[in-house]
Amino acid sequence: MPALKLWLLALAHWGVDLFTHMLPPVLPVLIRDLGLSVALAAALATAVNVSSGILQPFLGVVVDRSGRPWMLPLAVLWCGAFMALFGLASSYVVLFAAAVLAGLGAALFHPLASVTLRAVVGRYSAGAMSIFGLGGTVGMASAPLATAAVIAWQGLPGIRWLVLLAALVAGLLVAGGLHRLSLRRPAHTAGGSPADTPSGLPANTPSGLPANTPSGLSPTASMGSPATGGVSSGAPGTVAAAGNMRALTYLAGGKFVRTIGQTALLNFLPLYYVSRGVPESQAGLMLTVVLAVGSASAVLSGYASDRLGRKPVVVWSSVLCTPAFIGFLMTDGFLQLAFLVLTSVCFYAAFSVVPIYAQELVPDQPGMGAGLMMGGVWALASLCLIPLGSLADMVDIRLALLVAAWLPLVSTAFLLPVPETHPQAHAILRLSSRLTR
């Protein structure tokens, strides 16, 4: 049953990201049929992206305080229903309101689904998060094709049938019992017994760190974190809340900086290829390659972080991403493709790891932590595309991407102070310490 619920969550993620990413292919039709300007049409896409991103951390706080799982199928239905209005409404005001409200549904879904995921798996698992994230990536990738097929079938009014798809997905969530889960504690631990703590670890383990850390080996200090971050030195089970929020701020800063580079790659890659004389169809295909490789990387890296720790995956992927990105911009042919694949692997390696990392840093506010990383950071990073786009207009697209290529390496300045949170990483450190004595 946990496996079924996990795949149902991934299916719901597919649906929500499909709904919120169907707008770009619809914009040309809206411009033609409703006589909208490009600026007004673009404002609709901005409304969806901003409302679905900026609001996620705040709705994550609501999720943490309310813990109402029945809102999960409601969020899916809500998002799909308001996007379906694009097939019916002829008023720009109605369309804009629908865009904002659809984004609100997506903003509620993501932190709520991440907390539900913890309840399903019984612990924080980046591997499970990667399966959940895979659903969203497939939804984003399939949105243009699905939207084009619907418009070719019935024109713009065909978009209204999205509400049926949303109702089907929401119904499957209800049939799977996801609306009845207790979000206050995980459903079970990895061993099948009830969890004692939100992280599924023994109750005396402070902030999800191993209880048997040997003296002289501080889990946080051993990972290069500041002494004030992470876990308090007081009684077992107490958490240094201020230190954890400080660590979360560092993690968000690092995620923000590297995400600027990632969004630049995703948005400017087709333009880069077109500027080099590549046909538009082939340029779009390269973006599909990035998304496909990234999906595989997110899954594999998620499971790797469950065994090696969160910090090594996030930091090393950032360090390696910059030379790979620069290599892509400096080469041609097959070697350039190889560097592009490596760049995608590095960018997406942290995709499913960072939300879990954030939840482990603030275990009492998992919805807020996941919402910040899955929505808030992405929305703010997207705004930084404007100056990079201006640089591309003033000089060229290659220089804009070259600037973006350095950002993953810069992000490590924020990531290094963040303490490790995963017990397995500390077990590896203890073994390494014994072997080097």
C-alpha positions as a printed NumPy array, in Angstrom:
array([[  0.   ,   0.   ,   0.   ],
       [  2.738,   2.594,   0.705],
       [  4.088,   2.008,  -2.815],
       [  0.623,   2.539,  -4.303],
       [  0.135,   5.736,  -2.322],
       [  3.57 ,   6.969,  -3.424],
       [  2.706,   6.481,  -7.088],
       [ -0.685,   8.127,  -6.56 ],
       [  1.13 ,  11.167,  -5.169],
       [  3.41 ,  11.138,  -8.223],
       [  0.315,  10.941, -10.453],
       [ -1.22 ,  13.919,  -8.66 ],
       [  2.048,  15.827,  -9.086],
       [  1.928,  14.985, -12.792],
       [ -1.59 ,  16.403, -13.019],
       [ -0.897,  19.639, -11.139],
       [  2.293,  20.42 , -13.075],
       [  0.542,  19.515, -16.336],
       [ -2.235,  22.003, -15.529],
       [  0.084,  24.845, -14.542],
       [  2.406,  24.38 , -17.545],
       [ -0.295,  24.146, -20.23 ],
       [ -0.594,  27.92 , -20.504],
       [  2.4  ,  28.73 , -22.785],
       [  0.991,  26.72 , -25.741],
       [ -2.403,  28.372, -25.142],
       [ -1.083,  31.95 , -25.236],
       [ -0.832,  32.214, -29.067],
       [ -4.452,  31.038, -29.336],
       [ -5.586,  33.586, -26.734],
       [ -3.765,  36.349, -28.591],
       [ -5.444,  35.327, -31.85 ],
       [ -8.96 ,  34.598, -30.59 ],
       [ -9.319,  37.256, -27.885],
       [ -7.118,  39.943, -29.426],
       [ -4.779,  40.124, -26.445],
       [ -1.433,  41.842, -26.629],
       [  1.713,  39.828, -25.995],
       [  2.217,  41.702, -22.716],
       [ -1.279,  40.867, -21.45 ],
       [ -0.915,  37.241, -22.49 ],
       [  2.477,  36.982, -20.781],
       [  0.952,  38.46 , -17.627],
       [ -1.346,  35.424, -17.419],
       [  1.635,  33.058, -17.372],
       [  3.354,  35.273, -14.808],
       [  0.24 ,  35.197, -12.615],
       [  0.269,  31.388, -12.523],
       [  3.999,  31.146, -11.861],
       [  4.158,  33.822,  -9.178],
       [  1.044,  32.725,  -7.277],
       [  2.097,  29.064,  -7.375],
       [  5.649,  29.853,  -6.262],
       [  5.68 ,  32.811,  -3.889],
       [  2.742,  31.526,  -1.843],
       [  4.125,  28.027,  -1.253],
       [  6.119,  28.762,   1.937],
       [  3.159,  30.592,   3.491],
       [  0.708,  27.838,   2.601],
       [  3.298,  25.391,   3.936],
       [  2.902,  27.074,   7.327],
       [ -0.864,  26.576,   7.017],
       [ -0.282,  22.888,   6.244],
       [  2.021,  22.509,   9.261],
       [ -0.581,  24.035,  11.574],
       [ -3.717,  22.436,  10.16 ],
       [ -2.599,  18.997,   8.973],
       [ -5.755,  18.433,   6.915],
       [ -5.043,  15.738,   4.302],
       [ -8.461,  16.132,   2.657],
       [ -7.145,  19.343,   1.119],
       [ -4.835,  17.272,  -1.128],
       [ -7.471,  16.022,  -3.617],
       [ -9.208,  19.385,  -3.291],
       [ -6.023,  21.195,  -4.374],
       [ -5.728,  18.995,  -7.484],
       [ -9.375,  19.54 ,  -8.427],
       [ -9.129,  23.262,  -7.663],
       [ -6.063,  23.724,  -9.881],
       [ -7.516,  21.779, -12.818],
       [-10.936,  23.442, -12.589],
       [ -9.572,  26.974, -12.77 ],
       [ -7.198,  26.131, -15.622],
       [-10.214,  24.629, -17.434],
       [-11.781,  28.107, -17.407],
       [ -9.299,  29.075, -20.115],
       [-11.458,  27.034, -22.467],
       [-14.634,  28.896, -21.507],
       [-13.923,  32.477, -20.432],
       [-13.782,  35.362, -22.883],
       [-13.058,  38.099, -20.325],
       [ -9.448,  38.954, -19.544],
       [-10.343,  39.734, -15.931],
       [-11.833,  36.25 , -15.527],
       [ -8.789,  34.664, -17.183],
       [ -6.389,  36.548, -14.911],
       [ -8.365,  35.582, -11.807],
       [ -8.425,  31.959, -12.993],
       [ -4.644,  32.037, -13.47 ],
       [ -4.059,  33.358,  -9.95 ],
       [ -6.484,  30.883,  -8.365],
       [ -5.057,  27.929, -10.298],
       [ -1.615,  28.929,  -9.044],
       [ -3.025,  29.049,  -5.519],
       [ -4.126,  25.424,  -5.86 ],
       [ -0.644,  24.413,  -7.011],
       [  0.912,  26.39 ,  -4.153],
       [ -1.189,  24.455,  -1.64 ],
       [ -0.606,  21.09 ,  -3.303],
       [  3.198,  21.001,  -3.227],
       [  3.907,  21.486,   0.511],
       [  0.862,  19.403,   1.458],
       [  1.951,  16.572,  -0.841],
       [  5.49 ,  16.633,   0.569],
       [  4.172,  16.254,   4.125],
       [  1.805,  13.506,   2.948],
       [  4.778,  11.787,   1.336],
       [  6.526,  11.645,   4.705],
       [  3.4  ,  10.135,   6.257],
       [  3.197,   7.51 ,   3.504],
       [  6.857,   6.461,   3.604],
       [  7.196,   6.777,   7.363],
       [ 10.388,   8.813,   7.25 ],
       [ 12.145,  11.496,   5.25 ],
       [ 13.261,   9.807,   2.036],
       [ 14.855,  11.642,  -0.878],
       [ 14.379,   8.469,  -2.916],
       [ 10.622,   8.665,  -2.431],
       [ 10.742,  12.409,  -3.071],
       [ 12.51 ,  11.716,  -6.376],
       [  9.634,   9.457,  -7.478],
       [  7.212,  12.204,  -6.495],
       [  9.318,  14.766,  -8.357],
       [  9.456,  12.534, -11.419],
       [  5.7  ,  12.868, -11.738],
       [  6.016,  16.646, -11.801],
       [  8.824,  16.607, -14.359],
       [  6.832,  14.345, -16.675],
       [  3.84 ,  16.65 , -16.213],
       [  5.87 ,  19.686, -17.246],
       [  7.363,  17.877, -20.228],
       [  4.025,  16.5  , -21.443],
       [  2.045,  19.737, -21.025],
       [  2.906,  21.231, -24.461],
       [  2.092,  17.995, -26.299],
       [ -1.148,  17.385, -24.393],
       [ -2.3  ,  20.976, -24.84 ],
       [ -1.494,  20.984, -28.554],
       [ -3.431,  17.729, -28.993],
       [ -6.502,  19.107, -27.195],
       [ -6.468,  22.358, -29.185],
       [ -6.059,  20.449, -32.452],
       [ -9.047,  18.301, -31.457],
       [-11.543,  20.931, -30.267],
       [ -9.771,  24.255, -30.337],
       [ -9.477,  26.455, -27.257],
       [-12.856,  25.282, -25.82 ],
       [-11.357,  21.792, -25.518],
       [ -9.307,  23.034, -22.549],
       [-12.485,  22.868, -20.452],
       [-12.227,  19.073, -20.363],
       [ -9.228,  19.407, -18.06 ],
       [-11.698,  19.513, -15.201],
       [-12.566,  15.863, -15.893],
       [ -8.906,  14.865, -15.7  ],
       [ -8.554,  16.805, -12.451],
       [-11.644,  15.087, -11.036],
       [-10.273,  11.672, -12.036],
       [ -6.916,  12.265, -10.334],
       [ -8.596,  13.69 ,  -7.223],
       [-10.914,  10.678,  -7.139],
       [ -7.97 ,   8.284,  -7.289],
       [ -6.367,  10.069,  -4.327],
       [ -9.573,   9.613,  -2.352],
       [ -9.893,   5.97 ,  -3.43 ],
       [ -6.313,   5.401,  -2.267],
       [ -7.156,   6.78 ,   1.174],
       [ -4.689,   9.667,   0.985],
       [ -7.342,  12.076,   2.265],
       [ -7.515,  10.158,   5.569],
       [ -3.824,   9.936,   6.467],
       [ -2.589,  11.403,   9.718],
       [ -0.005,  14.053,   8.899],
       [  1.088,  14.488,  12.492],
       [  3.433,  11.491,  12.379],
       [  4.568,   9.054,   9.685],
       [  2.432,   6.015,   8.922],
       [  5.3  ,   3.641,   9.742],
       [  9.047,   3.441,   9.913],
       [ 11.3  ,   1.657,   7.485],
       [ 11.012,  -1.414,   9.647],
       [  7.253,  -1.32 ,   9.625],
       [  6.711,  -0.184,  13.217],
       [  5.018,   3.046,  14.203],
       [  7.278,   6.04 ,  14.091],
       [  8.266,   7.657,  17.338],
       [  9.325,  10.957,  15.858],
       [  8.509,  12.932,  12.709],
       [ 11.661,  11.629,  11.097],
       [ 10.974,   8.029,  12.032],
       [ 14.052,   7.896,  14.267],
       [ 14.306,   7.052,  17.976],
       [ 12.693,   9.595,  20.27 ],
       [ 15.977,  10.464,  21.961],
       [ 17.667,  11.346,  18.713],
       [ 17.926,  15.132,  18.523],
       [ 16.729,  16.583,  15.225],
       [ 17.009,  13.281,  13.432],
       [ 20.733,  12.802,  14.119],
       [ 22.186,   9.512,  15.312],
       [ 22.046,   8.987,  19.059],
       [ 25.296,   7.035,  19.196],
       [ 27.595,   9.658,  17.754],
       [ 30.923,   9.06 ,  19.48 ],
       [ 32.369,  11.675,  21.737],
       [ 34.739,  14.025,  20.048],
       [ 32.967,  13.712,  16.711],
       [ 30.274,  16.352,  16.34 ],
       [ 27.904,  15.554,  13.511],
       [ 27.545,  19.17 ,  12.498],
       [ 31.139,  20.154,  12.983],
       [ 32.354,  17.137,  11.045],
       [ 30.52 ,  18.393,   7.994],
       [ 32.085,  21.809,   8.238],
       [ 29.046,  23.517,   9.754],
       [ 29.15 ,  26.297,  12.297],
       [ 28.974,  25.31 ,  15.898],
       [ 25.811,  27.27 ,  16.37 ],
       [ 23.925,  25.554,  13.592],
       [ 21.955,  22.36 ,  13.708],
       [ 21.462,  20.58 ,  17.017],
       [ 21.575,  21.99 ,  20.468],
       [ 23.863,  20.587,  23.064],
       [ 21.163,  20.416,  25.679],
       [ 18.852,  17.586,  26.647],
       [ 18.156,  14.839,  24.133],
       [ 15.311,  15.604,  21.778],
       [ 15.735,  19.389,  21.994],
       [ 16.329,  21.367,  18.852],
       [ 18.221,  24.611,  18.478],
       [ 15.372,  26.289,  16.59 ],
       [ 17.306,  29.467,  15.842],
       [ 20.277,  27.471,  14.578],
       [ 18.055,  25.323,  12.392],
       [ 16.339,  28.349,  10.868],
       [ 19.772,  29.841,  10.228],
       [ 20.806,  26.643,   8.47 ],
       [ 17.561,  26.682,   6.472],
       [ 18.335,  30.242,   5.399],
       [ 21.777,  29.17 ,   4.168],
       [ 20.225,  26.244,   2.297],
       [ 17.615,  28.508,   0.713],
       [ 20.344,  30.959,  -0.303],
       [ 22.38 ,  28.226,  -1.955],
       [ 19.317,  26.785,  -3.664],
       [ 18.317,  30.252,  -4.884],
       [ 21.708,  30.993,  -6.451],
       [ 22.049,  27.64 ,  -8.245],
       [ 18.4  ,  27.768,  -9.36 ],
       [ 19.055,  31.029, -11.199],
       [ 21.575,  29.11 , -13.285],
       [ 19.163,  26.224, -13.787],
       [ 16.259,  28.422, -14.902],
       [ 18.618,  30.279, -17.241],
       [ 19.608,  26.99 , -18.868],
       [ 16.005,  25.831, -19.242],
       [ 14.752,  29.128, -20.67 ],
       [ 17.728,  30.192, -22.78 ],
       [ 18.896,  26.837, -24.161],
       [ 16.618,  26.896, -27.24 ],
       [ 17.618,  30.515, -27.908],
       [ 21.287,  29.564, -27.636],
       [ 20.96 ,  26.811, -30.222],
       [ 18.906,  28.994, -32.573],
       [ 21.574,  31.72 , -32.318],
       [ 24.08 ,  29.123, -33.556],
       [ 21.968,  28.323, -36.599],
       [ 20.233,  25.211, -35.251],
       [ 16.585,  24.753, -36.417],
       [ 13.95 ,  25.566, -33.803],
       [ 12.618,  21.995, -33.785],
       [ 16.066,  20.611, -32.963],
       [ 16.627,  23.323, -30.356],
       [ 13.423,  22.268, -28.609],
       [ 14.568,  18.653, -28.749],
       [ 17.698,  19.538, -26.777],
       [ 15.501,  20.929, -24.013],
       [ 13.672,  17.597, -23.95 ],
       [ 17.053,  15.882, -23.556],
       [ 17.838,  18.087, -20.551],
       [ 14.5  ,  17.287, -18.897],
       [ 14.746,  13.543, -19.59 ],
       [ 18.3  ,  13.278, -18.262],
       [ 17.375,  15.486, -15.326],
       [ 14.475,  13.225, -14.383],
       [ 16.763,  10.2  , -14.223],
       [ 19.373,  12.167, -12.28 ],
       [ 16.804,  13.325,  -9.717],
       [ 15.684,   9.754,  -9.034],
       [ 19.188,   8.287,  -8.752],
       [ 20.532,  11.185,  -6.681],
       [ 17.584,  10.977,  -4.321],
       [ 18.33 ,   7.36 ,  -3.495],
       [ 22.065,   8.145,  -3.31 ],
       [ 21.439,  10.83 ,  -0.685],
       [ 19.479,   8.308,   1.395],
       [ 22.708,   6.31 ,   1.627],
       [ 25.483,   8.909,   1.505],
       [ 23.811,  11.943,   3.056],
       [ 22.158,  15.113,   1.788],
       [ 25.091,  17.491,   1.955],
       [ 27.582,  15.577,  -0.247],
       [ 25.027,  15.261,  -3.057],
       [ 24.013,  18.929,  -2.954],
       [ 27.514,  20.371,  -2.562],
       [ 29.369,  18.148,  -5.031],
       [ 26.697,  18.521,  -7.696],
       [ 27.092,  22.299,  -7.359],
       [ 30.884,  22.107,  -7.583],
       [ 30.846,  19.874, -10.674],
       [ 28.036,  21.74 , -12.419],
       [ 30.042,  24.867, -13.205],
       [ 32.874,  23.197, -15.193],
       [ 30.301,  21.042, -17.006],
       [ 28.216,  24.097, -17.924],
       [ 31.282,  26.035, -19.096],
       [ 32.444,  22.993, -21.057],
       [ 29.084,  22.938, -22.85 ],
       [ 29.491,  26.576, -23.88 ],
       [ 33.093,  26.11 , -25.042],
       [ 32.722,  23.   , -27.226],
       [ 30.806,  21.678, -30.226],
       [ 29.388,  18.433, -31.54 ],
       [ 29.282,  15.251, -29.484],
       [ 31.524,  16.669, -26.75 ],
       [ 29.126,  19.569, -26.292],
       [ 26.209,  17.147, -25.979],
       [ 28.139,  15.161, -23.36 ],
       [ 28.767,  18.33 , -21.332],
       [ 25.077,  19.275, -21.637],
       [ 24.062,  15.873, -20.265],
       [ 26.524,  16.239, -17.375],
       [ 25.219,  19.745, -16.661],
       [ 21.665,  18.434, -16.489],
       [ 22.758,  15.592, -14.195],
       [ 24.389,  18.066, -11.799],
       [ 21.537,  20.58 , -11.777],
       [ 18.843,  17.973, -11.162],
       [ 20.884,  15.993,  -8.621],
       [ 19.634,  18.331,  -5.894],
       [ 16.072,  18.522,  -7.229],
       [ 14.54 ,  15.956,  -4.864],
       [ 17.21 ,  16.176,  -2.162],
       [ 16.878,  19.829,  -1.148],
       [ 13.182,  19.696,  -0.083],
       [ 13.924,  16.7  ,   2.151],
       [ 17.068,  18.437,   3.444],
       [ 14.915,  21.43 ,   4.401],
       [ 12.323,  19.252,   6.137],
       [ 15.02 ,  17.525,   8.181],
       [ 16.451,  20.9  ,   9.221],
       [ 13.055,  22.091,  10.492],
       [ 11.191,  18.846,  11.335],
       [  8.427,  20.753,  13.13 ],
       [  7.685,  22.813,   9.995],
       [  8.051,  20.379,   7.086],
       [  5.401,  22.052,   4.944],
       [  7.062,  25.442,   5.207],
       [ 10.503,  23.986,   4.487],
       [  9.375,  22.065,   1.422],
       [  7.237,  24.953,   0.16 ],
       [ 10.17 ,  27.334,   0.42 ],
       [ 12.435,  25.07 ,  -1.628],
       [  9.87 ,  23.786,  -4.137],
       [  8.119,  27.073,  -4.843],
       [  9.388,  30.229,  -3.186],
       [ 13.007,  29.864,  -4.262],
       [ 12.036,  28.938,  -7.833],
       [  9.707,  31.926,  -8.165],
       [ 12.338,  34.385,  -6.93 ],
       [ 15.023,  32.824,  -9.121],
       [ 12.77 ,  33.182, -12.161],
       [ 12.649,  36.941, -11.601],
       [ 16.433,  37.031, -12.017],
       [ 16.044,  35.946, -15.639],
       [ 15.169,  39.549, -16.481],
       [ 18.703,  40.971, -15.95 ],
       [ 20.228,  37.914, -17.633],
       [ 17.885,  38.441, -20.576],
       [ 18.905,  42.091, -20.733],
       [ 22.56 ,  41.011, -20.81 ],
       [ 21.734,  38.669, -23.69 ],
       [ 20.079,  41.55 , -25.563],
       [ 23.034,  43.878, -24.99 ],
       [ 25.787,  41.363, -25.82 ],
       [ 24.686,  37.822, -26.705],
       [ 22.96 ,  34.783, -25.237],
       [ 26.245,  32.927, -24.8  ],
       [ 27.586,  35.522, -22.352],
       [ 24.355,  35.398, -20.34 ],
       [ 24.67 ,  31.621, -20.055],
       [ 28.357,  31.921, -19.168],
       [ 27.452,  34.163, -16.231],
       [ 24.782,  31.657, -15.197],
       [ 27.333,  28.832, -15.401],
       [ 29.324,  30.236, -12.467],
       [ 26.319,  30.407, -10.138],
       [ 26.299,  26.737,  -9.01 ],
       [ 29.882,  27.118,  -7.789],
       [ 28.998,  30.407,  -6.068],
       [ 26.114,  28.643,  -4.311],
       [ 28.545,  26.436,  -2.373],
       [ 29.443,  29.46 ,  -0.228],
       [ 25.916,  29.192,   1.19 ],
       [ 25.73 ,  25.4  ,   1.199],
       [ 28.946,  24.607,   3.083],
       [ 27.754,  25.99 ,   6.471],
       [ 24.586,  23.843,   6.355],
       [ 24.894,  20.848,   8.736],
       [ 24.308,  17.306,   7.552],
       [ 20.952,  15.93 ,   8.687],
       [ 20.874,  12.345,   7.451],
       [ 21.909,   9.609,   9.935],
       [ 23.568,   7.452,   7.277],
       [ 26.088,  10.187,   6.536],
       [ 27.125,  10.25 ,  10.182],
       [ 27.522,   6.477,  10.174],
       [ 29.927,   6.827,   7.244],
       [ 31.797,   9.564,   9.11 ],
       [ 32.117,   7.375,  12.211],
       [ 33.458,   4.495,  10.122],
       [ 35.902,   6.813,   8.379],
       [ 37.04 ,   8.177,  11.741],
       [ 37.719,   4.678,  13.066],
       [ 39.637,   3.656,   9.955],
       [ 41.903,   6.699,  10.153],
       [ 42.771,   6.32 ,  13.833]])
